[in-house]
Amino acid sequence: MNEITIFSPATVANVSCGFDAMGFALESLGDEMIFKKTESKEVVISKIEGANLPFEACNNVAGVVAQNMLKDANADFGLDIQIFKNFKPGSGLGSSAASASGTAYAVNELLSKKYSNLELTKFAMQGEVTACGSAIADNVAAAIYGGFVLIRNYEPLDIVSIPTPSELVATVIHPQIEIKTEDARKVMPSEIPLKTAIGQWANVGGLISGLHASDFDLIGRSLVDNVAEPVRKGLIPHFDAVKEASIKAGALGTGISGSGPSIFALSEGIETANKVKEAMHAVYKDSGIDFTLYVSRISTTGARAI
Ligand code: ADP
């Protein structure tokens, strides 16, 4: 194989109670990328459409992941990479993770599937260091494995794939405001009361159990975040109104996607997910803030060849 075109999904990290430990991948929103083997051993990014991102391989997560993998595999070829961004960086939907995971998946295909999904996640995490300074796994693991993932442990890395009920559909609103990662981090408490922690891990257990059993009521009851949401929602205009309107329209639960500003809701069935979209639209339409809405099933495959 000398060339591959891939789709790499947008991802929702945290998933309310799963703060810093869970993520899921969207089926119909994501980036496209083209990878061509070249004779020189260089990695060159020849095209980026849809976002203003660095072309230098060492400053672009796609370049960093590709360089690390080719070096590790002692490959006898280089790469020409084209990136087509379909959603904005800084949205809280894992833009850098889509590039990092898409690259890990594609380069692995060009290397005749040398690496496991766990190894690909580790390569993609090195890309996340370039994007945000830390090797976080929730977005990249979701984009590589597909469906819902649990980051059970970092050292050693342990990723658990959680089954996804096929009727589960996500609605996402991306208000086009900037939340600085620094600000989203600054508001987080360094310690939480034991009672809060107990509530949080009880809900994670409920969410995982609900996903396994396709128990939508349990999924809904468990989509509660007592740790990050109370302190971060103030950074997202109209968060409470979006949440209330989504639930009224039939959503199982609503939360902050990653560290925001995007807000996600999960619903049973596409019809309800579309009603939730209308409800979110109604909240934001007169806000004076530009926004984009998405409705998507959950990706069961993660990054894939197209
Ligand atoms: P979000 O998860 O909120 O969508 P990210 O955490 O993905 O946002 O942050 C994007 C950051 O990563 C930006 O500073 C951007 O310049 C940088 N970056 C470097 N390479 C890429 C790439 N290929 N795709 C997206 N972002 C990239």
Short mmCIF file of C-alpha atoms and ligand atoms in Angstrom, two decimals:
data_model
loop_
_atom_site.label_atom_id
_atom_site.label_comp_id
_atom_site.label_asym_id
_atom_site.label_seq_id
_atom_site.Cartn_x
_atom_site.Cartn_y
_atom_site.Cartn_z
CA MET A 1 0.00 0.00 0.00
CA ASN A 2 1.46 3.37 -1.04
CA GLU A 3 -1.38 5.73 -0.23
CA ILE A 4 -4.39 5.92 2.07
CA THR A 5 -7.30 8.33 2.60
CA ILE A 6 -8.85 8.27 6.03
CA PHE A 7 -11.64 9.73 8.16
CA SER A 8 -10.80 10.52 11.79
CA PRO A 9 -13.66 11.34 14.15
CA ALA A 10 -14.35 14.28 16.42
CA THR A 11 -14.57 13.11 20.02
CA VAL A 12 -16.32 14.09 23.23
CA ALA A 13 -13.97 13.74 26.19
CA ASN A 14 -14.97 13.58 29.86
CA VAL A 15 -18.64 12.58 29.26
CA SER A 16 -19.93 14.30 32.45
CA CYS A 17 -19.12 11.97 35.39
CA GLY A 18 -16.22 10.46 33.40
CA PHE A 19 -14.12 13.61 33.87
CA ASP A 20 -10.58 12.94 32.58
CA ALA A 21 -11.32 9.21 32.29
CA MET A 22 -13.87 8.72 29.48
CA GLY A 23 -14.50 9.71 25.89
CA PHE A 24 -16.58 8.76 22.86
CA ALA A 25 -16.23 9.22 19.11
CA LEU A 26 -18.75 10.79 16.72
CA GLU A 27 -19.65 8.98 13.52
CA SER A 28 -20.41 11.80 11.11
CA LEU A 29 -18.13 14.64 12.21
CA GLY A 30 -14.40 14.44 11.72
CA ASP A 31 -11.37 15.26 9.58
CA GLU A 32 -10.22 13.69 6.34
CA MET A 33 -6.55 13.12 5.63
CA ILE A 34 -4.53 11.77 2.69
CA PHE A 35 -1.18 10.04 3.26
CA LYS A 36 1.21 9.23 0.40
CA LYS A 37 4.49 7.38 0.78
CA THR A 38 7.49 9.29 -0.57
CA GLU A 39 11.05 8.22 -1.32
CA SER A 40 12.77 10.83 0.83
CA LYS A 41 12.47 9.93 4.51
CA GLU A 42 10.97 13.34 5.31
CA VAL A 43 7.46 14.04 6.60
CA VAL A 44 5.94 16.92 4.62
CA ILE A 45 2.54 18.51 5.22
CA SER A 46 1.62 19.73 1.75
CA LYS A 47 -1.97 20.87 2.32
CA ILE A 48 -4.15 22.03 5.21
CA GLU A 49 -7.73 23.11 4.47
CA GLY A 50 -10.36 24.33 6.95
CA ALA A 51 -8.09 25.67 9.69
CA ASN A 52 -5.07 27.86 10.18
CA LEU A 53 -2.48 25.37 11.48
CA PRO A 54 1.30 25.03 11.29
CA PHE A 55 2.74 23.36 8.19
CA GLU A 56 6.09 22.52 9.86
CA ALA A 57 5.91 18.81 10.68
CA CYS A 58 7.42 19.33 14.14
CA ASN A 59 4.68 21.84 15.12
CA ASN A 60 1.71 19.97 13.71
CA VAL A 61 0.42 16.97 15.67
CA ALA A 62 0.05 14.97 12.44
CA GLY A 63 3.71 15.60 11.59
CA VAL A 64 4.91 14.75 15.09
CA VAL A 65 2.99 11.45 15.22
CA ALA A 66 4.11 10.46 11.70
CA GLN A 67 7.78 11.27 12.41
CA ASN A 68 7.77 9.29 15.67
CA MET A 69 6.13 6.26 14.09
CA LEU A 70 8.39 6.16 11.02
CA LYS A 71 11.43 6.44 13.29
CA ASP A 72 10.21 3.75 15.68
CA ALA A 73 9.43 1.38 12.79
CA ASN A 74 12.72 2.20 11.08
CA ALA A 75 10.68 2.78 7.91
CA ASP A 76 12.38 3.16 4.54
CA PHE A 77 9.94 5.79 3.29
CA GLY A 78 8.73 9.32 4.06
CA LEU A 79 5.24 10.81 3.91
CA ASP A 80 3.28 13.53 2.19
CA ILE A 81 0.26 14.48 4.35
CA GLN A 82 -2.85 16.46 3.37
CA ILE A 83 -5.25 17.55 6.13
CA PHE A 84 -8.88 18.55 5.57
CA LYS A 85 -10.36 19.95 8.78
CA ASN A 86 -14.14 19.79 9.05
CA PHE A 87 -14.46 21.28 12.54
CA LYS A 88 -12.56 24.01 14.32
CA PRO A 89 -9.58 23.59 16.66
CA GLY A 90 -10.36 24.82 20.17
CA SER A 91 -13.97 23.61 20.04
CA GLY A 92 -13.64 21.00 22.77
CA LEU A 93 -14.27 18.29 20.18
CA GLY A 94 -10.74 16.94 19.93
CA SER A 95 -9.44 18.67 16.81
CA SER A 96 -5.78 17.91 17.50
CA ALA A 97 -6.77 14.40 18.63
CA ALA A 98 -8.48 13.78 15.26
CA SER A 99 -5.23 14.66 13.45
CA ALA A 100 -3.07 12.69 15.87
CA SER A 101 -5.23 9.55 15.85
CA GLY A 102 -5.94 9.72 12.14
CA THR A 103 -2.20 9.86 11.51
CA ALA A 104 -1.49 6.98 13.90
CA TYR A 105 -4.16 4.85 12.20
CA ALA A 106 -3.06 5.73 8.64
CA VAL A 107 0.69 5.28 9.19
CA ASN A 108 -0.01 1.92 10.82
CA GLU A 109 -1.93 0.82 7.70
CA LEU A 110 1.05 1.90 5.55
CA LEU A 111 3.28 -0.13 7.89
CA SER A 112 1.10 -3.24 7.32
CA LYS A 113 -0.61 -2.95 10.75
CA LYS A 114 2.58 -3.24 12.77
CA TYR A 115 1.09 -1.72 15.95
CA SER A 116 -1.84 -2.50 18.28
CA ASN A 117 -4.55 0.05 19.13
CA LEU A 118 -2.90 0.56 22.52
CA GLU A 119 0.44 1.37 20.84
CA LEU A 120 -1.33 3.69 18.37
CA THR A 121 -2.93 5.50 21.31
CA LYS A 122 0.53 6.04 22.83
CA PHE A 123 1.84 7.50 19.55
CA ALA A 124 -1.22 9.75 19.24
CA MET A 125 -0.73 10.93 22.84
CA GLN A 126 2.69 12.27 21.82
CA GLY A 127 0.80 14.46 19.33
CA GLU A 128 -1.38 15.75 22.18
CA VAL A 129 1.79 16.89 23.96
CA THR A 130 2.49 19.13 20.94
CA ALA A 131 -1.09 20.49 20.99
CA CYS A 132 -1.65 21.10 24.68
CA GLY A 133 1.48 20.20 26.59
CA SER A 134 0.24 17.00 28.22
CA ALA A 135 -0.12 13.40 27.04
CA ILE A 136 -3.85 13.05 27.59
CA ALA A 137 -5.54 9.93 26.25
CA ASP A 138 -9.32 10.46 26.41
CA ASN A 139 -9.82 12.07 22.97
CA VAL A 140 -7.18 10.06 21.09
CA ALA A 141 -8.22 6.70 22.56
CA ALA A 142 -11.87 7.36 21.60
CA ALA A 143 -10.78 8.34 18.07
CA ILE A 144 -8.70 5.18 17.66
CA TYR A 145 -10.91 2.56 19.34
CA GLY A 146 -14.28 4.15 18.42
CA GLY A 147 -17.34 3.99 20.66
CA PHE A 148 -16.97 4.79 24.35
CA VAL A 149 -13.62 4.30 26.07
CA LEU A 150 -12.51 4.35 29.67
CA ILE A 151 -8.92 5.36 30.48
CA ARG A 152 -8.64 3.06 33.50
CA ASN A 153 -4.97 3.82 34.11
CA TYR A 154 -2.06 5.82 32.64
CA GLU A 155 1.05 4.08 34.00
CA PRO A 156 0.76 1.53 32.48
CA LEU A 157 -1.78 2.75 29.96
CA ASP A 158 -5.00 0.71 30.17
CA ILE A 159 -7.83 1.52 27.75
CA VAL A 160 -11.18 -0.24 28.15
CA SER A 161 -13.64 -0.28 25.24
CA ILE A 162 -17.23 0.07 26.44
CA PRO A 163 -20.10 -1.26 24.26
CA THR A 164 -22.23 1.45 22.61
CA PRO A 165 -26.00 1.00 22.25
CA SER A 166 -26.73 1.52 18.53
CA GLU A 167 -29.71 3.79 19.29
CA LEU A 168 -27.58 6.29 21.19
CA VAL A 169 -27.24 9.61 19.29
CA ALA A 170 -25.27 12.73 20.21
CA THR A 171 -26.32 16.34 19.65
CA VAL A 172 -23.56 18.92 19.97
CA ILE A 173 -23.61 22.72 19.98
CA HIS A 174 -20.34 24.56 19.41
CA PRO A 175 -20.70 28.20 20.49
CA GLN A 176 -17.90 29.99 18.70
CA ILE A 177 -16.24 31.57 21.69
CA GLU A 178 -12.71 30.92 22.91
CA ILE A 179 -12.07 29.25 26.25
CA LYS A 180 -8.38 29.30 27.11
CA THR A 181 -7.25 25.85 28.33
CA GLU A 182 -5.44 27.74 31.08
CA ASP A 183 -8.72 29.27 32.30
CA ALA A 184 -10.55 25.93 32.13
CA ARG A 185 -7.75 24.43 34.25
CA LYS A 186 -7.53 27.33 36.67
CA VAL A 187 -11.14 26.98 37.83
CA MET A 188 -10.72 23.28 38.71
CA PRO A 189 -10.39 22.52 42.43
CA SER A 190 -7.17 20.77 43.45
CA GLU A 191 -9.07 18.73 46.04
CA ILE A 192 -12.67 17.56 46.22
CA PRO A 193 -14.73 16.48 49.24
CA LEU A 194 -15.04 12.72 49.73
CA LYS A 195 -18.82 12.95 49.33
CA THR A 196 -18.40 14.54 45.88
CA ALA A 197 -15.88 11.86 44.86
CA ILE A 198 -18.25 9.09 45.94
CA GLY A 199 -21.05 10.58 43.87
CA GLN A 200 -18.77 10.87 40.85
CA TRP A 201 -17.46 7.30 40.84
CA ALA A 202 -20.94 5.94 41.56
CA ASN A 203 -22.16 7.73 38.43
CA VAL A 204 -19.24 6.41 36.32
CA GLY A 205 -20.22 2.89 37.41
CA GLY A 206 -23.83 3.64 36.51
CA LEU A 207 -22.88 5.05 33.09
CA ILE A 208 -20.69 2.07 32.19
CA SER A 209 -23.31 -0.38 33.40
CA GLY A 210 -26.03 1.49 31.47
CA LEU A 211 -23.95 1.39 28.26
CA HIS A 212 -23.36 -2.36 28.69
CA ALA A 213 -27.04 -3.10 29.26
CA SER A 214 -28.44 -0.49 26.80
CA ASP A 215 -30.34 0.84 29.82
CA PHE A 216 -31.08 4.37 28.61
CA ASP A 217 -32.69 5.52 31.85
CA LEU A 218 -29.62 4.49 33.81
CA ILE A 219 -27.35 6.23 31.25
CA GLY A 220 -29.42 9.39 31.73
CA ARG A 221 -29.43 9.20 35.54
CA SER A 222 -25.65 8.72 35.52
CA LEU A 223 -24.74 11.62 33.21
CA VAL A 224 -24.03 13.88 36.18
CA ASP A 225 -20.77 15.74 36.76
CA ASN A 226 -20.29 17.10 40.28
CA VAL A 227 -16.62 17.92 39.77
CA ALA A 228 -15.89 19.93 36.59
CA GLU A 229 -19.29 21.12 35.40
CA PRO A 230 -20.21 23.25 38.44
CA VAL A 231 -16.99 25.28 38.10
CA ARG A 232 -16.58 25.26 34.32
CA LYS A 233 -20.13 25.94 33.18
CA GLY A 234 -19.71 29.63 34.03
CA LEU A 235 -17.22 29.88 31.14
CA ILE A 236 -19.92 28.77 28.64
CA PRO A 237 -22.72 31.29 27.99
CA HIS A 238 -26.25 29.88 28.47
CA PHE A 239 -25.00 26.46 29.62
CA ASP A 240 -27.85 25.95 32.11
CA ALA A 241 -30.47 27.05 29.58
CA VAL A 242 -29.08 24.63 26.94
CA LYS A 243 -29.08 21.82 29.49
CA GLU A 244 -32.63 22.51 30.64
CA ALA A 245 -33.97 22.84 27.09
CA SER A 246 -32.20 19.63 25.98
CA ILE A 247 -33.62 17.59 28.83
CA LYS A 248 -37.08 19.04 28.19
CA ALA A 249 -36.74 18.00 24.52
CA GLY A 250 -36.04 14.41 25.62
CA ALA A 251 -32.23 14.16 26.00
CA LEU A 252 -30.96 11.55 28.46
CA GLY A 253 -28.29 13.93 29.72
CA THR A 254 -26.17 16.95 28.78
CA GLY A 255 -22.65 17.99 29.65
CA ILE A 256 -19.55 19.95 28.64
CA SER A 257 -17.59 18.39 25.77
CA GLY A 258 -13.94 18.25 26.80
CA SER A 259 -13.15 21.54 28.48
CA GLY A 260 -15.73 23.34 26.31
CA PRO A 261 -17.08 25.49 24.85
CA SER A 262 -19.02 22.72 23.03
CA ILE A 263 -21.95 21.17 24.91
CA PHE A 264 -23.08 17.61 24.13
CA ALA A 265 -26.34 15.80 24.79
CA LEU A 266 -27.07 12.09 24.41
CA SER A 267 -30.48 10.85 23.29
CA GLU A 268 -32.18 7.57 22.48
CA GLY A 269 -32.88 7.67 18.74
CA ILE A 270 -32.28 10.18 15.96
CA GLU A 271 -35.73 11.77 16.25
CA THR A 272 -35.15 12.88 19.83
CA ALA A 273 -31.59 13.98 18.99
CA ASN A 274 -33.03 16.26 16.29
CA LYS A 275 -35.55 17.72 18.75
CA VAL A 276 -32.65 18.41 21.11
CA LYS A 277 -30.87 20.18 18.25
CA GLU A 278 -33.91 22.44 17.75
CA ALA A 279 -34.04 23.13 21.48
CA MET A 280 -30.34 24.10 21.56
CA HIS A 281 -30.88 26.29 18.49
CA ALA A 282 -33.76 28.09 20.20
CA VAL A 283 -31.56 28.94 23.20
CA TYR A 284 -28.68 30.31 21.10
CA LYS A 285 -30.41 31.90 18.10
CA ASP A 286 -30.75 35.36 19.65
CA SER A 287 -27.61 35.23 21.77
CA GLY A 288 -25.43 37.19 19.36
CA ILE A 289 -22.90 34.32 19.50
CA ASP A 290 -22.17 32.31 16.33
CA PHE A 291 -22.71 28.60 16.80
CA THR A 292 -22.71 25.30 14.93
CA LEU A 293 -24.95 22.32 15.67
CA TYR A 294 -24.24 18.66 14.94
CA VAL A 295 -26.28 15.48 15.27
CA SER A 296 -24.31 12.25 15.02
CA ARG A 297 -24.50 8.60 15.90
CA ILE A 298 -21.59 7.22 17.91
CA SER A 299 -18.70 5.91 15.78
CA THR A 300 -18.13 2.23 16.45
CA THR A 301 -14.91 2.00 14.42
CA GLY A 302 -12.93 5.15 15.19
CA ALA A 303 -10.48 6.34 12.51
CA ARG A 304 -11.03 4.41 9.28
CA ALA A 305 -10.00 4.22 5.63
CA ILE A 306 -12.45 5.81 3.17
P1 ADP B 1 -10.01 20.99 20.99
O1 ADP B 1 -9.76 19.66 21.64
O2 ADP B 1 -10.65 21.97 21.92
O3 ADP B 1 -10.67 20.89 19.67
P2 ADP B 1 -7.29 20.99 20.75
O4 ADP B 1 -6.98 20.61 22.13
O5 ADP B 1 -7.35 19.97 19.71
O6 ADP B 1 -8.68 21.69 20.70
O7 ADP B 1 -6.27 22.15 20.44
C1 ADP B 1 -5.86 22.53 19.22
C2 ADP B 1 -4.43 23.08 19.36
O8 ADP B 1 -3.52 22.15 18.76
C3 ADP B 1 -4.29 24.38 18.64
O9 ADP B 1 -3.44 25.20 19.39
C4 ADP B 1 -3.59 24.00 17.34
O10 ADP B 1 -2.79 25.02 16.82
C5 ADP B 1 -2.75 22.80 17.74
N1 ADP B 1 -2.53 21.86 16.60
C6 ADP B 1 -1.35 21.48 16.08
N2 ADP B 1 -1.53 20.63 15.04
C7 ADP B 1 -2.85 20.47 14.90
C8 ADP B 1 -3.64 19.73 14.00
N3 ADP B 1 -3.14 18.99 13.02
N4 ADP B 1 -4.98 19.79 14.16
C9 ADP B 1 -5.52 20.55 15.13
N5 ADP B 1 -4.83 21.29 16.01
C10 ADP B 1 -3.49 21.25 15.90
#
